[in-house]
Every structure is written in C-alpha cells, then in structure tokens.
C-alpha positions as a printed Julia matrix, in Angstrom:
242×3 Matrix{Float64}:
 -27.84   20.1    24.43
 -25.36   20.6    27.25
 -22.65   23.18   26.81
 -19.67   21.24   25.5
 -17.2    23.96   24.59
 -15.99   27.06   26.38
 -15.22   30.24   24.47
 -11.53   29.42   24.75
 -12.2    25.96   23.25
 -13.98   27.55   20.3
 -11.11   30.0    19.72
  -8.57   27.17   19.84
 -10.63   25.11   17.4
 -10.87   27.98   14.95
  -7.17   28.84   15.32
  -6.33   25.28   14.3
  -8.34   25.71   11.13
 -11.18   23.42   12.23
 -14.85   24.22   12.42
 -17.11   23.76   15.41
 -19.55   21.75   13.29
 -16.82   19.31   12.29
 -15.78   18.81   15.91
 -19.42   18.18   16.9
 -19.69   15.6    14.13
 -16.56   13.85   15.36
 -17.92   13.79   18.92
 -21.18   12.32   17.63
 -19.31    9.5    15.89
 -17.19    8.97   19.01
 -20.27    8.59   21.22
 -22.49    6.68   18.8
 -20.04    4.9    16.53
 -19.92    4.9    12.76
 -22.76    3.35   10.77
 -21.95   -0.1     9.42
 -21.53   -0.64    5.72
 -23.71   -3.36    4.25
 -21.61   -5.24    1.7
 -23.62   -6.88   -1.05
 -20.87   -9.07   -2.49
 -17.19   -9.17   -3.31
 -15.84   -7.43   -6.38
 -14.49   -9.98   -8.85
 -12.99   -9.9   -12.33
 -15.81   -9.04  -14.7
 -17.99   -7.82  -11.86
 -16.44   -4.66  -10.5
 -12.84   -5.4   -11.51
 -11.46   -4.88  -15.01
  -8.63   -7.15  -16.09
  -6.35   -5.77  -18.78
  -4.99   -8.04  -21.46
  -1.23   -8.33  -21.94
  -1.58   -6.19  -25.04
  -3.48   -3.47  -23.17
  -0.88   -3.46  -20.39
   1.87   -3.0   -22.97
  -0.03   -0.24  -24.79
  -0.78    1.74  -21.63
   2.81    1.33  -20.37
   4.2     2.52  -23.69
   1.81    5.48  -23.74
   2.91    6.5   -20.25
   6.62    6.27  -21.06
   6.11    8.24  -24.28
   4.04   11.06  -22.78
   5.13   11.34  -19.14
   7.5    14.24  -19.85
   4.6    16.55  -20.73
   2.83   15.95  -17.42
   3.57   16.99  -13.86
   3.79   13.71  -11.95
   3.73   13.5    -8.2
   3.47   10.34   -6.11
   1.13   10.67   -3.14
   1.77    8.54   -0.04
  -0.98    8.63    2.65
  -0.28    9.23    6.33
   1.8     6.74    8.27
   0.37    6.13   11.72
   1.85    4.45   14.77
   2.46    0.7    14.74
   0.45    0.2    17.94
  -2.23   -2.02   16.41
   0.29   -3.99   14.41
   2.0    -5.09   17.61
  -1.13   -5.41   19.75
  -0.75   -9.18   20.2
   2.84   -8.69   21.37
   1.8    -5.99   23.86
  -0.84   -8.36   25.23
   1.8   -11.07   25.56
   4.1    -8.8    27.6
   1.19   -7.85   29.82
  -0.15  -11.36   30.49
   2.96  -13.54   30.37
   4.72  -14.36   33.67
   8.32  -14.66   32.59
   9.27  -16.58   35.76
   6.45  -19.14   35.63
   4.86  -19.45   32.2
   6.1   -21.12   29.05
   5.56  -19.89   25.5
   3.74  -23.11   24.58
   1.33  -22.86   27.5
   0.62  -19.21   26.71
  -0.03  -19.92   23.02
  -2.34  -22.81   23.88
  -4.24  -21.03   26.64
  -4.64  -17.74   24.77
  -5.06  -19.34   21.33
  -2.4   -16.87   20.2
  -1.53  -18.13   16.74
  -0.04  -14.73   15.84
   2.54  -14.99   18.61
   3.5   -18.5    17.52
   3.99  -17.38   13.9
   5.96  -14.3    15.02
   8.38  -16.36   17.12
   8.88  -18.94   14.38
   9.76  -16.24   11.86
  11.53  -13.76   14.13
  15.06  -14.7    13.04
  14.12  -14.06    9.41
  13.01  -10.47   10.0
  15.39   -7.76    8.71
  15.66   -6.08   12.1
  16.48   -9.27   14.06
  20.23   -8.62   14.28
  19.64   -5.05   15.5
  17.03   -6.33   17.97
  19.31   -8.98   19.43
  22.21   -6.55   19.8
  19.94   -4.11   21.65
  18.63   -6.87   23.94
  22.22   -7.86   24.79
  22.98   -4.24   25.54
  20.04   -3.9    27.94
  20.16   -7.36   29.55
  23.79   -8.18   30.26
  22.89  -11.74   31.33
  20.77  -12.36   28.22
  22.63  -15.55   27.27
  21.89  -17.09   30.66
  18.13  -16.88   30.05
  15.99  -19.84   28.99
  14.69  -19.79   25.41
  11.27  -18.61   26.57
  12.82  -15.83   28.62
  14.94  -14.77   25.65
  11.85  -14.44   23.47
  10.07  -12.47   26.18
  12.93   -9.99   26.56
  13.44   -9.74   22.8
   9.79   -8.74   22.43
  10.1    -6.32   25.33
  13.17   -4.8    23.68
  11.29   -4.52   20.4
   8.4    -2.54   21.89
   9.71   -0.74   24.97
  10.95    2.84   25.06
  14.33    1.74   26.4
  14.62   -0.66   23.47
  13.72   -0.09   19.82
  10.35    1.43   20.75
   8.66    0.06   17.61
   5.17    0.19   19.14
   5.2     3.99   19.29
   7.01    4.72   16.03
   5.27    5.3    12.71
   5.08    2.22   10.5
   6.66    4.15    7.65
  10.12    4.22    9.26
  10.32    0.66   10.62
  13.01   -1.5     8.95
  10.75   -4.14    7.45
  12.34   -4.77    4.04
  15.63   -6.23    2.83
  16.93   -5.46   -0.65
  20.38   -6.04   -2.11
  21.89   -6.59    1.36
  20.39   -3.29    2.56
  17.65   -2.94    5.17
  14.96   -0.48    4.1
  11.85    1.04    5.61
   8.57    1.68    3.72
   9.44    5.38    3.38
  12.61    4.45    1.49
  10.77    1.84   -0.59
   8.38    4.54   -1.79
  11.34    6.61   -2.9
  12.87    3.66   -4.77
   9.56    3.11   -6.58
   9.91    6.61   -8.01
  12.44    5.14  -10.42
   9.48    3.88  -12.48
   8.32    7.37  -13.41
  11.53    9.36  -13.54
  11.5    12.27  -16.0
  14.49   13.67  -17.84
  15.95   16.91  -16.44
  13.26   17.09  -13.78
  12.95   16.48  -10.07
  11.0    13.43   -9.03
   8.14   14.56   -6.81
   6.92   12.56   -3.83
   4.25   13.87   -1.47
   4.19   12.31    2.0
   1.61   13.1     4.65
   2.49   12.32    8.25
   1.0    12.84   11.67
   2.36   15.9    13.47
   3.78   13.82   16.34
   6.01   11.89   13.93
   7.49   14.82   12.04
  10.91   14.63   13.71
  11.07   10.86   13.19
  10.77   11.31    9.43
  12.93   14.39    9.06
  15.8    12.79   11.0
  15.96    9.6     8.95
  19.5     8.85    7.65
  18.75    8.53    3.92
  21.22    7.4     1.28
  19.74    7.38   -2.2
  22.92    7.95   -4.17
  22.58    4.67   -6.04
  19.34    5.9    -7.64
  20.92    8.78   -9.56
  17.72   10.75   -9.03
  16.99   14.28   -7.89
  14.13   14.33   -5.43
  11.62   16.86   -4.32
  10.19   15.27   -1.18
   7.38   17.13    0.52
   6.61   16.32    4.12
   3.06   17.51    4.74
   2.14   17.49    8.41
  -1.36   16.25    9.14
  -2.73   18.05   12.17
  -6.41   17.17   12.08
C-alpha cells in the first residue's frame, strides 16, 4: 500500500484524539463507498412496531410523572449540520436560471422541478418570509421594479447568499422555521421548550446538544429569551470535532 500519511499527519491525527486505523477505515469508505443495506420489509404495527393501548399510555405517563424526581434526566439532541442539502434544489435554480431570459414556469417544466414550484407557492407562509423580504429590499434597492419571476429569483438568492440570510451555510438547528404564539422559533429553541414536559422540582433541566465545531459560534451567539418558561436550564454545548 502506498504511503498515505507523513509523520506530521500521524502526529496531527493522534493529537486530535483519532486513531490511524479509524482514518484508514474512513478513507476506505470514501474510495469504495458504504455497503448497501438489504431491507427485507417495512416495520409495521404488530411486526416490528408495538402499539400501546390508551390505558398503557396513561399508566406509563403516570409512572414517569410520579418517579421522575428520583432520576437524573437529560435530553440528548444529535448534531445539527449545515442546511446545504435541504436547499440543494434552490442552489441549482440559482445556478441554472437566467434571470434576464427564463421564466419560472419554463424552468419548472424543463427541469421537472416540483420542489421549486411547491417552495414558491408556499414561500409567503414561511415564518422567515417577512425577514427575507426586508433583507432583499435592503440589498436590491429597485426590488419593486422587478418582474414577479425576478423577485422570486432575488428572494431565493437573498435566502442563500452570504450577503443575504446565508441559510445554505448555517446549521439547520438555528434557522427560524417555526411559529408559535406569534413568536418565530428555531429548532434549537423548540427543543428547549419541549423540556417543559420533564421538568423536575428544585432542579435544573438538562439538555445536551452536540454541534459541529464550525457552528459553535452560531449557537453560542443566539439571542435566547426563555423567561416565559419559568425554568432553570443547564444547556451543554458539546462540540463534535470528528
């Protein structure tokens, strides 16, 4: 096998807490791909899925509420990655669409882009639409002189571009996707609100978040306001570096 790593590479790998064998395994998967999983059938109720009766649900809920104070409870929230794949169809639109020649209808028909069509139809109903439109007006001073198709193009560009809201490069966990009681919330905040279900008397509510190292500042600089919850939180931001 050809020499893949220099001595400096090996030192750097070990200093990061990784092992050379693990890196070699990752390179193998990168070059050869992961083996496919052969699915036999779907899991259904009675065949892989247990359905609780209403009585069982009530019994388990009551047991939890009665005994939760004797346990240490901590909610674990897996890593939040970038929203790149979520907005892939919009990035492709910005790349392929000629804003001076094409129309949205022609693009949707030619590219069979049903996702773009659905996105445009529902755009005004998304919680961040007002913020998006204000930012587009700020960037494009002649926004209101554009045709409808041009407006959609520049709204999408504002949504994804670095000079705009930069959603494509931000972690999904901090994007303002939810609306509740006239407040716009991100998934990070929603996870905190869910903690209300397992609050313990005279104890901090523990939530364990893991995030990618590159997004640490994004999470730590979020402007939180959880006063309405009347909860004391112990929020752990665990940086994932592997």
